[in-house]
Amino acid sequence: NAGVTQTPKFRILKIGQSMTLQCAQDMNHNYMYWYRQDPGMGLKLIYYSVGAGITDKGEVPNGYNVSRSTTEDFPLRLELAAPSQTSVYFCASSGGTATTPVNYEQYFGPGTRLTVT
Amino acid sequence: AQSVAQPEDQVNVAEGNPLTVKCTYSVSGNPYLFWYVQYPNRGLQFLLKYITGDNLVKGSYGFEAEFNKSQTSFHLKKPSALVSDSALYFCAVRSSGGYQKVTFGTGTKLQVIP
């Protein structure tokens, strides 16, 4: 049971480039989330999903897009990267399965450290 | 709007001494409260939660937290600190019922001094 996995671990992008951050979970969780963590700012929610085919915006969605074609995968797409998107990105998932219908604590991946120059 | 306040950016404590990391919250309705720990270059790890019931909840690694509804607080505690407890600690809150957004505090760095 790998939990939540994220790739890549590190990436440097030039301004205007695009990339996809990958996230997968093997816990059959319905809920998945993308956060960014900036120093001293805690975590800000970018997008979330309550199940395959359903996504919604969080607090800071501008410049990002997501899709959720399967329960396991929740990729985050950055279009036209900007220096303001330099951050550490965390994917997380939480319950809401047939055996765990309630949605309590979140399980986090190891993060992707992204630098845009 | 819901919010979480962690008033101390850093807490220093000597090894073997009790530690407290403070958290206060604001939320509509009944709160679900969480503590997470983050070690350097790692993701957040769940420590404990309060959903309902006993105000004192116990979690991983000997940590516990006390829910105080009148003071809207959920302080994290441990009777005897270890050097290995040094990390960044986040308090989080959400409202009960269905899907509700979770709000995280800005984190408190715990430094345990040998």
Short mmCIF file of N, CA and C in Angstrom, two decimals, chain B:
data_model
loop_
_atom_site.label_atom_id
_atom_site.label_comp_id
_atom_site.label_asym_id
_atom_site.label_seq_id
_atom_site.Cartn_x
_atom_site.Cartn_y
_atom_site.Cartn_z
N ALA B 1 -16.82 32.89 7.53
CA ALA B 1 -15.68 32.12 7.03
C ALA B 1 -14.95 31.47 8.20
N GLN B 2 -14.46 30.28 7.99
CA GLN B 2 -13.76 29.59 9.05
C GLN B 2 -12.29 29.96 9.04
N SER B 3 -11.66 29.83 10.20
CA SER B 3 -10.26 30.20 10.31
C SER B 3 -9.60 29.43 11.43
N VAL B 4 -8.28 29.37 11.35
CA VAL B 4 -7.46 28.74 12.37
C VAL B 4 -6.31 29.68 12.70
N ALA B 5 -6.03 29.83 13.98
CA ALA B 5 -4.91 30.66 14.41
C ALA B 5 -3.93 29.82 15.23
N GLN B 6 -2.70 29.87 14.82
CA GLN B 6 -1.61 29.28 15.60
C GLN B 6 -0.73 30.46 16.00
N PRO B 7 -0.88 30.93 17.22
CA PRO B 7 -0.28 32.22 17.59
C PRO B 7 1.23 32.23 17.69
N GLU B 8 1.85 31.06 17.79
CA GLU B 8 3.30 31.00 17.94
C GLU B 8 3.93 30.45 16.67
N ASP B 9 4.84 31.22 16.08
CA ASP B 9 5.57 30.71 14.92
C ASP B 9 6.52 29.60 15.33
N GLN B 10 7.09 29.71 16.55
CA GLN B 10 8.04 28.71 17.02
C GLN B 10 7.86 28.51 18.51
N VAL B 11 8.01 27.25 18.91
CA VAL B 11 7.99 26.88 20.32
C VAL B 11 9.28 26.11 20.61
N ASN B 12 10.00 26.56 21.62
CA ASN B 12 11.21 25.86 22.06
C ASN B 12 10.94 25.21 23.40
N VAL B 13 11.36 23.96 23.53
CA VAL B 13 11.17 23.23 24.78
C VAL B 13 12.36 22.30 24.99
N ALA B 14 12.73 22.12 26.23
CA ALA B 14 13.83 21.22 26.54
C ALA B 14 13.36 19.77 26.51
N GLU B 15 14.24 18.90 26.05
CA GLU B 15 13.92 17.47 26.01
C GLU B 15 13.50 16.99 27.39
N GLY B 16 12.41 16.22 27.42
CA GLY B 16 11.91 15.70 28.69
C GLY B 16 10.85 16.57 29.34
N ASN B 17 10.78 17.83 28.91
CA ASN B 17 9.75 18.73 29.45
C ASN B 17 8.44 18.56 28.70
N PRO B 18 7.33 18.94 29.33
CA PRO B 18 6.05 18.90 28.60
C PRO B 18 6.00 20.00 27.54
N LEU B 19 5.27 19.72 26.47
CA LEU B 19 5.14 20.72 25.41
C LEU B 19 3.67 21.00 25.12
N THR B 20 3.41 22.22 24.69
CA THR B 20 2.09 22.62 24.25
C THR B 20 2.23 23.46 22.99
N VAL B 21 1.46 23.14 21.97
CA VAL B 21 1.38 23.94 20.75
C VAL B 21 -0.06 24.40 20.64
N LYS B 22 -0.25 25.71 20.55
CA LYS B 22 -1.58 26.28 20.68
C LYS B 22 -2.31 26.42 19.34
N CYS B 23 -3.64 26.27 19.42
CA CYS B 23 -4.48 26.42 18.25
C CYS B 23 -5.85 26.92 18.68
N THR B 24 -6.34 27.96 18.04
CA THR B 24 -7.72 28.39 18.23
C THR B 24 -8.39 28.43 16.86
N TYR B 25 -9.70 28.31 16.85
CA TYR B 25 -10.40 28.17 15.58
C TYR B 25 -11.70 28.95 15.59
N SER B 26 -12.23 29.15 14.39
CA SER B 26 -13.55 29.74 14.22
C SER B 26 -14.23 29.00 13.08
N VAL B 27 -15.44 28.49 13.33
CA VAL B 27 -16.16 27.72 12.32
C VAL B 27 -17.65 27.76 12.63
N SER B 28 -18.46 27.66 11.59
CA SER B 28 -19.90 27.57 11.80
C SER B 28 -20.28 26.15 12.13
N GLY B 29 -21.13 25.97 13.09
CA GLY B 29 -21.58 24.64 13.44
C GLY B 29 -20.54 23.87 14.24
N ASN B 30 -20.71 22.56 14.27
CA ASN B 30 -19.79 21.71 15.03
C ASN B 30 -18.47 21.54 14.29
N PRO B 31 -17.36 21.68 15.00
CA PRO B 31 -16.06 21.58 14.34
C PRO B 31 -15.52 20.15 14.30
N TYR B 32 -14.83 19.86 13.22
CA TYR B 32 -13.92 18.73 13.18
C TYR B 32 -12.52 19.34 13.23
N LEU B 33 -11.69 18.87 14.13
CA LEU B 33 -10.37 19.47 14.34
C LEU B 33 -9.28 18.43 14.17
N PHE B 34 -8.17 18.86 13.62
CA PHE B 34 -7.08 17.95 13.27
C PHE B 34 -5.73 18.58 13.62
N TRP B 35 -4.78 17.70 13.92
CA TRP B 35 -3.37 18.10 13.99
C TRP B 35 -2.58 17.22 13.03
N TYR B 36 -1.67 17.91 12.30
CA TYR B 36 -0.76 17.23 11.39
C TYR B 36 0.66 17.65 11.74
N VAL B 37 1.62 16.78 11.41
CA VAL B 37 3.03 17.09 11.60
C VAL B 37 3.75 16.99 10.25
N GLN B 38 4.70 17.88 10.04
CA GLN B 38 5.48 17.85 8.81
C GLN B 38 6.96 17.88 9.17
N TYR B 39 7.67 16.82 8.76
CA TYR B 39 9.11 16.78 8.90
C TYR B 39 9.74 17.40 7.65
N PRO B 40 10.98 17.86 7.74
CA PRO B 40 11.61 18.56 6.60
C PRO B 40 11.53 17.75 5.32
N ASN B 41 11.12 18.44 4.25
CA ASN B 41 11.05 17.85 2.91
C ASN B 41 10.11 16.65 2.83
N ARG B 42 9.10 16.65 3.67
CA ARG B 42 8.11 15.58 3.65
C ARG B 42 6.71 16.17 3.57
N GLY B 43 5.74 15.31 3.25
CA GLY B 43 4.35 15.73 3.29
C GLY B 43 3.83 15.74 4.72
N LEU B 44 2.62 16.27 4.89
CA LEU B 44 2.02 16.28 6.21
C LEU B 44 1.56 14.89 6.62
N GLN B 45 1.71 14.60 7.91
CA GLN B 45 1.24 13.32 8.44
C GLN B 45 0.18 13.60 9.50
N PHE B 46 -0.91 12.86 9.44
CA PHE B 46 -1.99 12.99 10.39
C PHE B 46 -1.54 12.54 11.78
N LEU B 47 -1.85 13.34 12.81
CA LEU B 47 -1.51 12.99 14.20
C LEU B 47 -2.75 12.56 14.99
N LEU B 48 -3.77 13.40 14.96
CA LEU B 48 -4.98 13.10 15.73
C LEU B 48 -6.12 13.99 15.28
N LYS B 49 -7.32 13.61 15.70
CA LYS B 49 -8.50 14.39 15.34
C LYS B 49 -9.51 14.39 16.47
N TYR B 50 -10.32 15.45 16.48
CA TYR B 50 -11.51 15.51 17.33
C TYR B 50 -12.72 15.58 16.41
N ILE B 51 -13.63 14.63 16.59
CA ILE B 51 -14.86 14.64 15.81
C ILE B 51 -16.04 14.86 16.75
N THR B 52 -16.10 14.03 17.78
CA THR B 52 -17.15 14.15 18.79
C THR B 52 -16.71 13.35 20.00
N GLY B 53 -17.43 13.51 21.13
CA GLY B 53 -17.13 12.67 22.28
C GLY B 53 -16.17 13.32 23.25
N ASP B 54 -15.28 12.51 23.81
CA ASP B 54 -14.34 12.93 24.84
C ASP B 54 -13.51 14.12 24.37
N ASN B 55 -13.41 15.14 25.22
CA ASN B 55 -12.67 16.34 24.83
C ASN B 55 -11.17 16.12 24.73
N LEU B 56 -10.66 15.09 25.39
CA LEU B 56 -9.23 14.78 25.32
C LEU B 56 -9.04 13.64 24.32
N VAL B 57 -8.34 13.92 23.25
CA VAL B 57 -8.10 12.89 22.25
C VAL B 57 -6.63 12.54 22.22
N LYS B 58 -6.37 11.27 22.03
CA LYS B 58 -4.99 10.78 21.98
C LYS B 58 -4.65 10.39 20.55
N GLY B 59 -3.40 10.62 20.20
CA GLY B 59 -2.99 10.33 18.84
C GLY B 59 -1.68 9.60 18.78
N SER B 60 -1.02 9.76 17.64
CA SER B 60 0.22 9.04 17.39
C SER B 60 1.38 9.65 18.19
N TYR B 61 2.40 8.83 18.44
CA TYR B 61 3.68 9.27 19.03
C TYR B 61 3.52 9.90 20.40
N GLY B 62 2.47 9.55 21.16
CA GLY B 62 2.28 10.06 22.51
C GLY B 62 1.65 11.44 22.59
N PHE B 63 1.24 12.00 21.46
CA PHE B 63 0.59 13.31 21.46
C PHE B 63 -0.88 13.19 21.85
N GLU B 64 -1.39 14.26 22.43
CA GLU B 64 -2.80 14.37 22.75
C GLU B 64 -3.23 15.82 22.56
N ALA B 65 -4.52 16.02 22.46
CA ALA B 65 -5.03 17.38 22.30
C ALA B 65 -6.35 17.50 23.05
N GLU B 66 -6.58 18.71 23.56
CA GLU B 66 -7.79 18.94 24.33
C GLU B 66 -8.69 19.93 23.61
N PHE B 67 -9.89 19.49 23.34
CA PHE B 67 -10.91 20.33 22.71
C PHE B 67 -11.61 21.13 23.80
N ASN B 68 -11.62 22.45 23.64
CA ASN B 68 -12.30 23.32 24.58
C ASN B 68 -13.28 24.18 23.80
N LYS B 69 -14.56 23.83 23.88
CA LYS B 69 -15.55 24.50 23.05
C LYS B 69 -15.74 25.96 23.45
N SER B 70 -15.73 26.23 24.76
CA SER B 70 -15.97 27.61 25.21
C SER B 70 -14.84 28.54 24.80
N GLN B 71 -13.62 28.02 24.77
CA GLN B 71 -12.48 28.84 24.36
C GLN B 71 -12.12 28.64 22.89
N THR B 72 -12.89 27.85 22.19
CA THR B 72 -12.64 27.51 20.77
C THR B 72 -11.16 27.20 20.55
N SER B 73 -10.65 26.29 21.37
CA SER B 73 -9.24 25.94 21.28
C SER B 73 -9.06 24.43 21.12
N PHE B 74 -7.91 24.08 20.60
CA PHE B 74 -7.58 22.66 20.40
C PHE B 74 -6.07 22.55 20.49
N HIS B 75 -5.53 22.70 21.68
CA HIS B 75 -4.08 22.72 21.90
C HIS B 75 -3.50 21.32 21.87
N LEU B 76 -2.36 21.20 21.24
CA LEU B 76 -1.63 19.94 21.14
C LEU B 76 -0.66 19.84 22.32
N LYS B 77 -0.59 18.66 22.93
CA LYS B 77 0.25 18.49 24.12
C LYS B 77 0.98 17.16 24.08
N LYS B 78 2.09 17.15 24.82
CA LYS B 78 2.82 15.90 25.03
C LYS B 78 3.51 16.01 26.38
N PRO B 79 3.43 14.98 27.21
CA PRO B 79 3.96 15.08 28.57
C PRO B 79 5.49 15.22 28.63
N SER B 80 6.19 14.59 27.69
CA SER B 80 7.64 14.60 27.74
C SER B 80 8.18 14.68 26.31
N ALA B 81 8.78 15.80 25.97
CA ALA B 81 9.22 16.03 24.59
C ALA B 81 10.48 15.25 24.25
N LEU B 82 10.55 14.80 23.00
CA LEU B 82 11.73 14.13 22.45
C LEU B 82 12.36 15.02 21.38
N VAL B 83 13.67 14.89 21.21
CA VAL B 83 14.34 15.65 20.14
C VAL B 83 13.71 15.32 18.79
N SER B 84 13.30 14.08 18.63
CA SER B 84 12.70 13.65 17.36
C SER B 84 11.32 14.26 17.11
N ASP B 85 10.74 14.94 18.11
CA ASP B 85 9.47 15.63 17.91
C ASP B 85 9.65 16.96 17.18
N SER B 86 10.88 17.40 17.02
CA SER B 86 11.15 18.67 16.34
C SER B 86 10.63 18.60 14.91
N ALA B 87 9.71 19.48 14.58
CA ALA B 87 9.05 19.46 13.27
C ALA B 87 8.11 20.66 13.20
N LEU B 88 7.39 20.73 12.09
CA LEU B 88 6.39 21.78 11.88
C LEU B 88 5.01 21.17 12.12
N TYR B 89 4.21 21.82 12.94
CA TYR B 89 2.90 21.28 13.33
C TYR B 89 1.79 22.20 12.82
N PHE B 90 0.80 21.57 12.19
CA PHE B 90 -0.33 22.30 11.64
C PHE B 90 -1.63 21.87 12.31
N CYS B 91 -2.42 22.86 12.70
CA CYS B 91 -3.78 22.63 13.16
C CYS B 91 -4.72 22.88 11.98
N ALA B 92 -5.83 22.15 11.93
CA ALA B 92 -6.77 22.32 10.82
C ALA B 92 -8.20 22.16 11.34
N VAL B 93 -9.13 22.81 10.68
CA VAL B 93 -10.53 22.74 11.09
C VAL B 93 -11.43 22.64 9.87
N ARG B 94 -12.55 21.97 10.04
CA ARG B 94 -13.60 21.99 9.03
C ARG B 94 -14.93 21.88 9.77
N SER B 95 -15.97 22.25 9.09
CA SER B 95 -17.29 22.11 9.66
C SER B 95 -17.80 20.69 9.42
N SER B 96 -18.69 20.20 10.24
CA SER B 96 -19.20 18.85 10.09
C SER B 96 -20.20 18.77 8.95
N GLY B 97 -20.44 17.58 8.46
CA GLY B 97 -21.49 17.36 7.47
C GLY B 97 -21.02 17.41 6.04
N GLY B 98 -21.15 16.28 5.33
CA GLY B 98 -20.87 16.24 3.90
C GLY B 98 -19.45 16.64 3.58
N TYR B 99 -19.24 17.20 2.36
CA TYR B 99 -17.93 17.72 2.05
C TYR B 99 -17.85 19.14 2.57
N GLN B 100 -16.85 19.41 3.35
CA GLN B 100 -16.60 20.77 3.83
C GLN B 100 -15.11 21.06 3.69
N LYS B 101 -14.81 22.26 3.26
CA LYS B 101 -13.43 22.65 3.07
C LYS B 101 -12.68 22.64 4.39
N VAL B 102 -11.44 22.19 4.33
CA VAL B 102 -10.56 22.20 5.50
C VAL B 102 -9.69 23.45 5.44
N THR B 103 -9.59 24.14 6.55
CA THR B 103 -8.70 25.30 6.66
C THR B 103 -7.54 24.95 7.58
N PHE B 104 -6.33 25.20 7.09
CA PHE B 104 -5.12 24.91 7.86
C PHE B 104 -4.59 26.19 8.48
N GLY B 105 -3.98 26.05 9.68
CA GLY B 105 -3.23 27.15 10.25
C GLY B 105 -1.91 27.33 9.52
N THR B 106 -1.16 28.34 9.93
CA THR B 106 0.10 28.65 9.25
C THR B 106 1.26 27.83 9.78
N GLY B 107 1.03 27.05 10.81
CA GLY B 107 2.06 26.15 11.30
C GLY B 107 2.87 26.73 12.44
N THR B 108 3.31 25.84 13.34
CA THR B 108 4.19 26.19 14.44
C THR B 108 5.39 25.26 14.41
N LYS B 109 6.56 25.87 14.39
CA LYS B 109 7.79 25.07 14.39
C LYS B 109 8.14 24.72 15.83
N LEU B 110 8.22 23.44 16.10
CA LEU B 110 8.59 22.96 17.42
C LEU B 110 10.06 22.58 17.41
N GLN B 111 10.82 23.17 18.30
CA GLN B 111 12.23 22.85 18.46
C GLN B 111 12.43 22.27 19.85
N VAL B 112 12.85 21.00 19.90
CA VAL B 112 13.13 20.35 21.18
C VAL B 112 14.64 20.37 21.38
N ILE B 113 15.06 20.98 22.46
CA ILE B 113 16.50 21.19 22.70
C ILE B 113 17.05 20.10 23.60
N PRO B 114 18.14 19.43 23.14
CA PRO B 114 18.69 18.32 23.94
C PRO B 114 19.22 18.78 25.29
#
